[in-house]
XYZ file of C-alpha atoms in Angstrom:
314
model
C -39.625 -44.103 -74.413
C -36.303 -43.259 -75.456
C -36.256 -39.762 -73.972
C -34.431 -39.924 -70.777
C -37.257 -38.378 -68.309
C -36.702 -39.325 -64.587
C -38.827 -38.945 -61.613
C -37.335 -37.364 -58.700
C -39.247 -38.384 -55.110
C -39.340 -38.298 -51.392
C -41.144 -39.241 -49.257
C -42.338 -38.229 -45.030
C -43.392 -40.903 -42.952
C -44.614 -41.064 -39.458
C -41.611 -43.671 -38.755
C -39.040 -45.609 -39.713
C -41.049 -49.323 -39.684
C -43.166 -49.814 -42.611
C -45.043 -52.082 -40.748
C -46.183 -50.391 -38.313
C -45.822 -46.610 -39.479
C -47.747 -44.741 -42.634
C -46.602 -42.174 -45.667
C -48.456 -39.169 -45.070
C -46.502 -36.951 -47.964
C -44.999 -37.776 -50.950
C -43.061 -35.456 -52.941
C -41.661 -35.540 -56.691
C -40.166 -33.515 -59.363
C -40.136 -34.034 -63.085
C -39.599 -31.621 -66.235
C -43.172 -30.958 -67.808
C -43.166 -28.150 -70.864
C -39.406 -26.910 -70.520
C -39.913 -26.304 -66.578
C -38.900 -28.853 -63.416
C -42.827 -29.426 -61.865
C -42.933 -30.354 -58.098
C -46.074 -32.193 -56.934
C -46.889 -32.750 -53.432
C -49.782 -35.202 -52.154
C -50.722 -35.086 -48.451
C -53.252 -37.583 -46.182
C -54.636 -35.841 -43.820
C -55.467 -39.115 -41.768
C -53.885 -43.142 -42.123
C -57.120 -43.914 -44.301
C -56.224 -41.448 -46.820
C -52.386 -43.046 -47.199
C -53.574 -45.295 -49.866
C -54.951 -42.210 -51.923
C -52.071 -40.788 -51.923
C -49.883 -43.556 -52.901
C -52.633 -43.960 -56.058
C -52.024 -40.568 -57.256
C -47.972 -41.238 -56.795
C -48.451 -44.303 -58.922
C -50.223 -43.017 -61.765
C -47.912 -39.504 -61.892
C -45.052 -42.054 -62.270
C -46.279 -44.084 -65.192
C -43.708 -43.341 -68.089
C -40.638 -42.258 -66.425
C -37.857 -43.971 -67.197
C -36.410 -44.561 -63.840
C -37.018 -43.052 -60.189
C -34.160 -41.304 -58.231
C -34.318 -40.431 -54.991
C -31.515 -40.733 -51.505
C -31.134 -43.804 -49.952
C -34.530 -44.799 -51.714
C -33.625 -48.415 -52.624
C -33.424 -49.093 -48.756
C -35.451 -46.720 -47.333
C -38.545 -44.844 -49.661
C -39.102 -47.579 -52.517
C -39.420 -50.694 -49.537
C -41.494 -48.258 -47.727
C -43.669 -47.762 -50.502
C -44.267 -51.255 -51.299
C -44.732 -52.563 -48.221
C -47.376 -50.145 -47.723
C -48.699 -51.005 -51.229
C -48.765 -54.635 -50.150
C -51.245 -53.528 -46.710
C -53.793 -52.284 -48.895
C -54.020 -54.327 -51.515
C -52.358 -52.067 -54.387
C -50.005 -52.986 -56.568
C -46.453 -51.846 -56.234
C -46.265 -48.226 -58.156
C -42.724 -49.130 -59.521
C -42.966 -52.620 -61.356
C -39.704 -53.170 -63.517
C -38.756 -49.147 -63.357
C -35.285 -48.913 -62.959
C -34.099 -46.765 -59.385
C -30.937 -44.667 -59.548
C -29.874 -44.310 -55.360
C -27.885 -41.684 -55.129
C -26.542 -42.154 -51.958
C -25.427 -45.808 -53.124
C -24.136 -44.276 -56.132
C -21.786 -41.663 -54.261
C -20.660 -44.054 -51.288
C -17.319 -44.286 -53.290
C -16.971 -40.427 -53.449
C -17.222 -40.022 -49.669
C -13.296 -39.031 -48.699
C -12.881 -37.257 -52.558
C -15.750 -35.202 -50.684
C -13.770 -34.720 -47.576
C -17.101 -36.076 -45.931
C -17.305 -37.645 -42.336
C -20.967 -38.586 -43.023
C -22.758 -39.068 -46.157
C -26.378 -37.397 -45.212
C -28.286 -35.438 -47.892
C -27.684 -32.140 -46.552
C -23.886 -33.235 -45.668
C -23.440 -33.535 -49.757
C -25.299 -30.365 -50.077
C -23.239 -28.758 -48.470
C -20.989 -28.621 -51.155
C -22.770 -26.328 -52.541
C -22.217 -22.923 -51.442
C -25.777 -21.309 -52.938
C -27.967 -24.197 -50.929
C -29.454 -22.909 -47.695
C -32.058 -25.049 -45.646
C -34.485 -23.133 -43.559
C -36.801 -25.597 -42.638
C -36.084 -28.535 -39.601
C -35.113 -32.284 -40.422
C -37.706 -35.015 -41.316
C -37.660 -36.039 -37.570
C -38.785 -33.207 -36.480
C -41.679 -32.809 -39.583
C -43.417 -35.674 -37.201
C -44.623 -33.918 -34.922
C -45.219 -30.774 -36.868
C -47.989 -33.143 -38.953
C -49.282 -34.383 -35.890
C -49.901 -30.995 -34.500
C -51.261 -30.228 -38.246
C -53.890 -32.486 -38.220
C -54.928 -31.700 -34.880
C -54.881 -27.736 -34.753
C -55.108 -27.345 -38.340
C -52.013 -25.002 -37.883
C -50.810 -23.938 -41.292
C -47.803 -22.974 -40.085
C -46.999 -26.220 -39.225
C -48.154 -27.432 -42.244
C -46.033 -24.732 -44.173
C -42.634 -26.482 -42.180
C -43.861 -30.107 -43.221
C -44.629 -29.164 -46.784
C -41.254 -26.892 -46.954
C -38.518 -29.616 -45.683
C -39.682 -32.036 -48.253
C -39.346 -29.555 -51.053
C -35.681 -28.647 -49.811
C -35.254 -32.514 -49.758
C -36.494 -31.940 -53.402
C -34.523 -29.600 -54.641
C -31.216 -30.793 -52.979
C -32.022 -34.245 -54.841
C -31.596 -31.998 -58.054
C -28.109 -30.504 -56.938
C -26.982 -33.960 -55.640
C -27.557 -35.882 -58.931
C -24.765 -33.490 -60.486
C -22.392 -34.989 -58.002
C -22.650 -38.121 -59.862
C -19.995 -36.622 -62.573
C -17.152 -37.480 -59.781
C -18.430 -41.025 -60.651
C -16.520 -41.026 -64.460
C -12.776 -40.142 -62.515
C -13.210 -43.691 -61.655
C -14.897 -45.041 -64.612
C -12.021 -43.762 -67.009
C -14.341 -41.145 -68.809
C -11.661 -38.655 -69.570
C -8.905 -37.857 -71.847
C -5.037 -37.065 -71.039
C -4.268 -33.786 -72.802
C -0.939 -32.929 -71.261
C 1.785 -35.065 -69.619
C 5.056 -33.462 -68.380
C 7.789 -35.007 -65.889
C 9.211 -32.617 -63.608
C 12.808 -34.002 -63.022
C 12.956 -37.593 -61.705
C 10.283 -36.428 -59.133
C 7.198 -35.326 -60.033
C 4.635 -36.557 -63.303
C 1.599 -34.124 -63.728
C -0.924 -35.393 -65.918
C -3.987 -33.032 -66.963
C -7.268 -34.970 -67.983
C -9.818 -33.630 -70.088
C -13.176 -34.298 -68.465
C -16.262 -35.833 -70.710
C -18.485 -34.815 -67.644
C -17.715 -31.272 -66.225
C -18.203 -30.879 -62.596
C -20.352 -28.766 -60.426
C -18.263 -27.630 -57.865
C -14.056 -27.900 -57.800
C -12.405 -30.254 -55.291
C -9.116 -31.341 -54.268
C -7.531 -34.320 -52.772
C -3.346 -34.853 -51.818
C -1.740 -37.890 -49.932
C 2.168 -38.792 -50.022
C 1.660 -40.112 -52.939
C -0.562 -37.836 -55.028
C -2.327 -34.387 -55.331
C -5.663 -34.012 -56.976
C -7.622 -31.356 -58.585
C -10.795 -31.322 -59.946
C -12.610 -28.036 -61.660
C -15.361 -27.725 -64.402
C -14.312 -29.808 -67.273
C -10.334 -30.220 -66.665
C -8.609 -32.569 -63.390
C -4.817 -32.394 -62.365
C -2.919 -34.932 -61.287
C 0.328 -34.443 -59.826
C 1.919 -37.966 -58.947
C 5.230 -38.126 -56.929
C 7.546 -40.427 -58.511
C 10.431 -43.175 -56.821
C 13.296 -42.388 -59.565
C 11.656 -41.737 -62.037
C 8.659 -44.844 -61.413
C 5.210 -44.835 -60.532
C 2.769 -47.567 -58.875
C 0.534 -49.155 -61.279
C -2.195 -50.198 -59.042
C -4.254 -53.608 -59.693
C -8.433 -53.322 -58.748
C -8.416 -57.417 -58.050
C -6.297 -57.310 -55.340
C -7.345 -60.616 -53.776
C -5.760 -62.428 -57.014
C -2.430 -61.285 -55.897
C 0.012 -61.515 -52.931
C 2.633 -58.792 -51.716
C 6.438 -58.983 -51.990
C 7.820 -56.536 -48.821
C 11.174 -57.467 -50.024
C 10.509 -56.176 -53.567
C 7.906 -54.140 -52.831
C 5.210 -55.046 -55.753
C 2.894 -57.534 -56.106
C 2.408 -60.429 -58.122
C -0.398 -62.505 -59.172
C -1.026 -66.059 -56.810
C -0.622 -67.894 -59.802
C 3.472 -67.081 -59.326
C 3.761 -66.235 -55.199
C 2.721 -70.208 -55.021
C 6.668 -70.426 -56.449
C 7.634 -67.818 -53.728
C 8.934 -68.607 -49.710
C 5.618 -68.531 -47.947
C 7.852 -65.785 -45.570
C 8.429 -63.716 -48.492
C 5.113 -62.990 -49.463
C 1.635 -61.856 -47.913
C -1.964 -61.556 -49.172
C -1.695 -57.842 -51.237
C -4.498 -55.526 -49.934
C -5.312 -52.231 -52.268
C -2.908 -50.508 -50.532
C -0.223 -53.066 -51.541
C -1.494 -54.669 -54.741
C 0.902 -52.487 -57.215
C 4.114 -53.057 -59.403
C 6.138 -50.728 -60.769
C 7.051 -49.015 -63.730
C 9.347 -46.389 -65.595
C 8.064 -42.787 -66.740
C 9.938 -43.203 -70.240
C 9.628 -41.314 -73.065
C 7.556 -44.250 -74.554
C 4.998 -43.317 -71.717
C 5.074 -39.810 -72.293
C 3.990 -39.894 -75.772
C 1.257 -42.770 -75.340
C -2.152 -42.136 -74.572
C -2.676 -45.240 -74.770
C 0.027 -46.483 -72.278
C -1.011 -43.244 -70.327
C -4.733 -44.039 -70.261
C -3.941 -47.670 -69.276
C -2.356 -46.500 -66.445
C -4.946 -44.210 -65.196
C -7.966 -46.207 -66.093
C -6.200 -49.005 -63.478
C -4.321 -46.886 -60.706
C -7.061 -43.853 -60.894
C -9.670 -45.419 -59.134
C -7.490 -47.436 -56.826
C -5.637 -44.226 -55.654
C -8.849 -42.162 -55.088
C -10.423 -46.087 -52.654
C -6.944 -45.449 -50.871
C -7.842 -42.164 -49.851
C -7.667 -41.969 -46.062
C -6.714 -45.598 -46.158
């Protein structure tokens, strides 16, 4: 299938050990006939867990991959394990899984984030509003469910793991942040102010969902719809060009830049000390030859980009 059609899925347990705990809901998404479908299976009991999980395996049979938050260390392991207990095969086999909380580790301080929760990264988004209580709390509310039969209860269960649903939808957009560091942008305006300041404005291949901003000492970032600013403070006239492979170089204080081991072996061992990314930079001039080079422009940002936005709250 060359049709990009993904499962979205979450899942409500009765605890966090899959050894000892059972799935009593899974939820997933998908887009059936122009419209996003959420399905919902519930065991009302541990013997009906293994239903459940059937159903969930056969509703998942060509999708090209699963997505889902924190799944590759939480929901997928959960699932198999539990799979493995009853004698079913795993419902995944070779599909790929896209973890979007692995995925947007990276983003956490371009998010301003102390924690990286589901509903921390929806919060982002001013128009998403939970009303229903956290998955610990969904526990008990099945337990009373399947005691009293109270649909009320029920109602709670059912409508947290449709919010988790739905946020997974909102969340996935986030993953356009992910192409500031990948290079997937164009410059498409570079002007020096003075010997202090280079702004550089970046066409975006991947416009965002919601704007956000970043500034240090060294830089100021902006980041709205389709179009990012970067406003870089300059040393007369120079910038930092960062290096990614940090641990192939050592740091100068002297000179202030870094050079590759192959050369600090050459170098006064109390000259020089292993670079970190903080340190692991030379520099260069903003000449006119810069100025009127994408290319030169592109290989700057493609390197130092991703390095400044790693530094951030470094």
């Amino acid at each position: 299938m060359s049709e990009f059609s993904p499962i979205f899925y979450d899942i409500e347990t009765t605890g966090l050990s899959r050894y000892s705990t059972f799935v009593y809901l899974i939820g997933a998404v998908r887009y059936e006939q122009n419209l996003w479908i959420l399905t919902q299976w519930l065991a009302e009991s541990p013997e009906e867990e293994s239903l459940i999980i059937e159903e969930f395996t056969r509703y998942i049979q060509g999708a090209t991959c699963t997505i889902q938050y924190n799944g590759n260390r939480f929901d997928q392991p959960y699932l198999e394990e539990r799979c493995r207990r009853s004698g079913l095969p795993s419902p995944f086999g070779e599909l790929p899984s896209i973890d979007l909380y692995q995925s947007l580790r990276s983003c956490q301080t371009l998010f301003k984030l102390s924690r990286m929760k589901q509903p921390d990264l929806e919060n982002l988004f001013p128009s998403i509003h939970r009303i229903h209580c956290d998955g610990g709390q969904c526990i008990r509310l099945y337990r009373s469910y399947i005691k009293k039969k109270d649909p009320s209860a029920l109602e709670t269960v059912l409508g947290h793991n449709q919010e988790d649903l739905c946020g997974l939808g909102s969340v996935y957009t986030l993953l356009s942040y992910k192409f500031l560091y990948l290079g997937e942008y164009e410059p498409s305006a570079v002007r020096m102010h003075g010997q202090e300041e280079l702004v550089i404005t970046l066409a975006l291949k991947h416009p965002v969902p919601v704007p956000v901003s970043c500034v240090t000492e060294e830089f100021y970032l902006t980041v709205n719809d389709s179009e990012a600013k970067l406003l870089l403070h300059l040393r007369d006239g120079k910038l930092r060009q960062y290096y990614p492979n940090y641990k192939d170089y050592e740091y100068l204080p002297g000179e202030d830049q870094a050079i590759p081991k192959s050369l600090s072996r050459y170098v006064d061992k109390s000259l020089r000390t292993a670079a970190t990314p903080q340190t692991c930079y030379t520099w260069f001039c903003c000449d006119e030859s810069f100025l009127n080079s994408r290319q030169k422009q592109m290989q700057y940002l493609t390197h130092s980009l991703p390095c400044l936005l790693k530094n951030l709250g470094k």
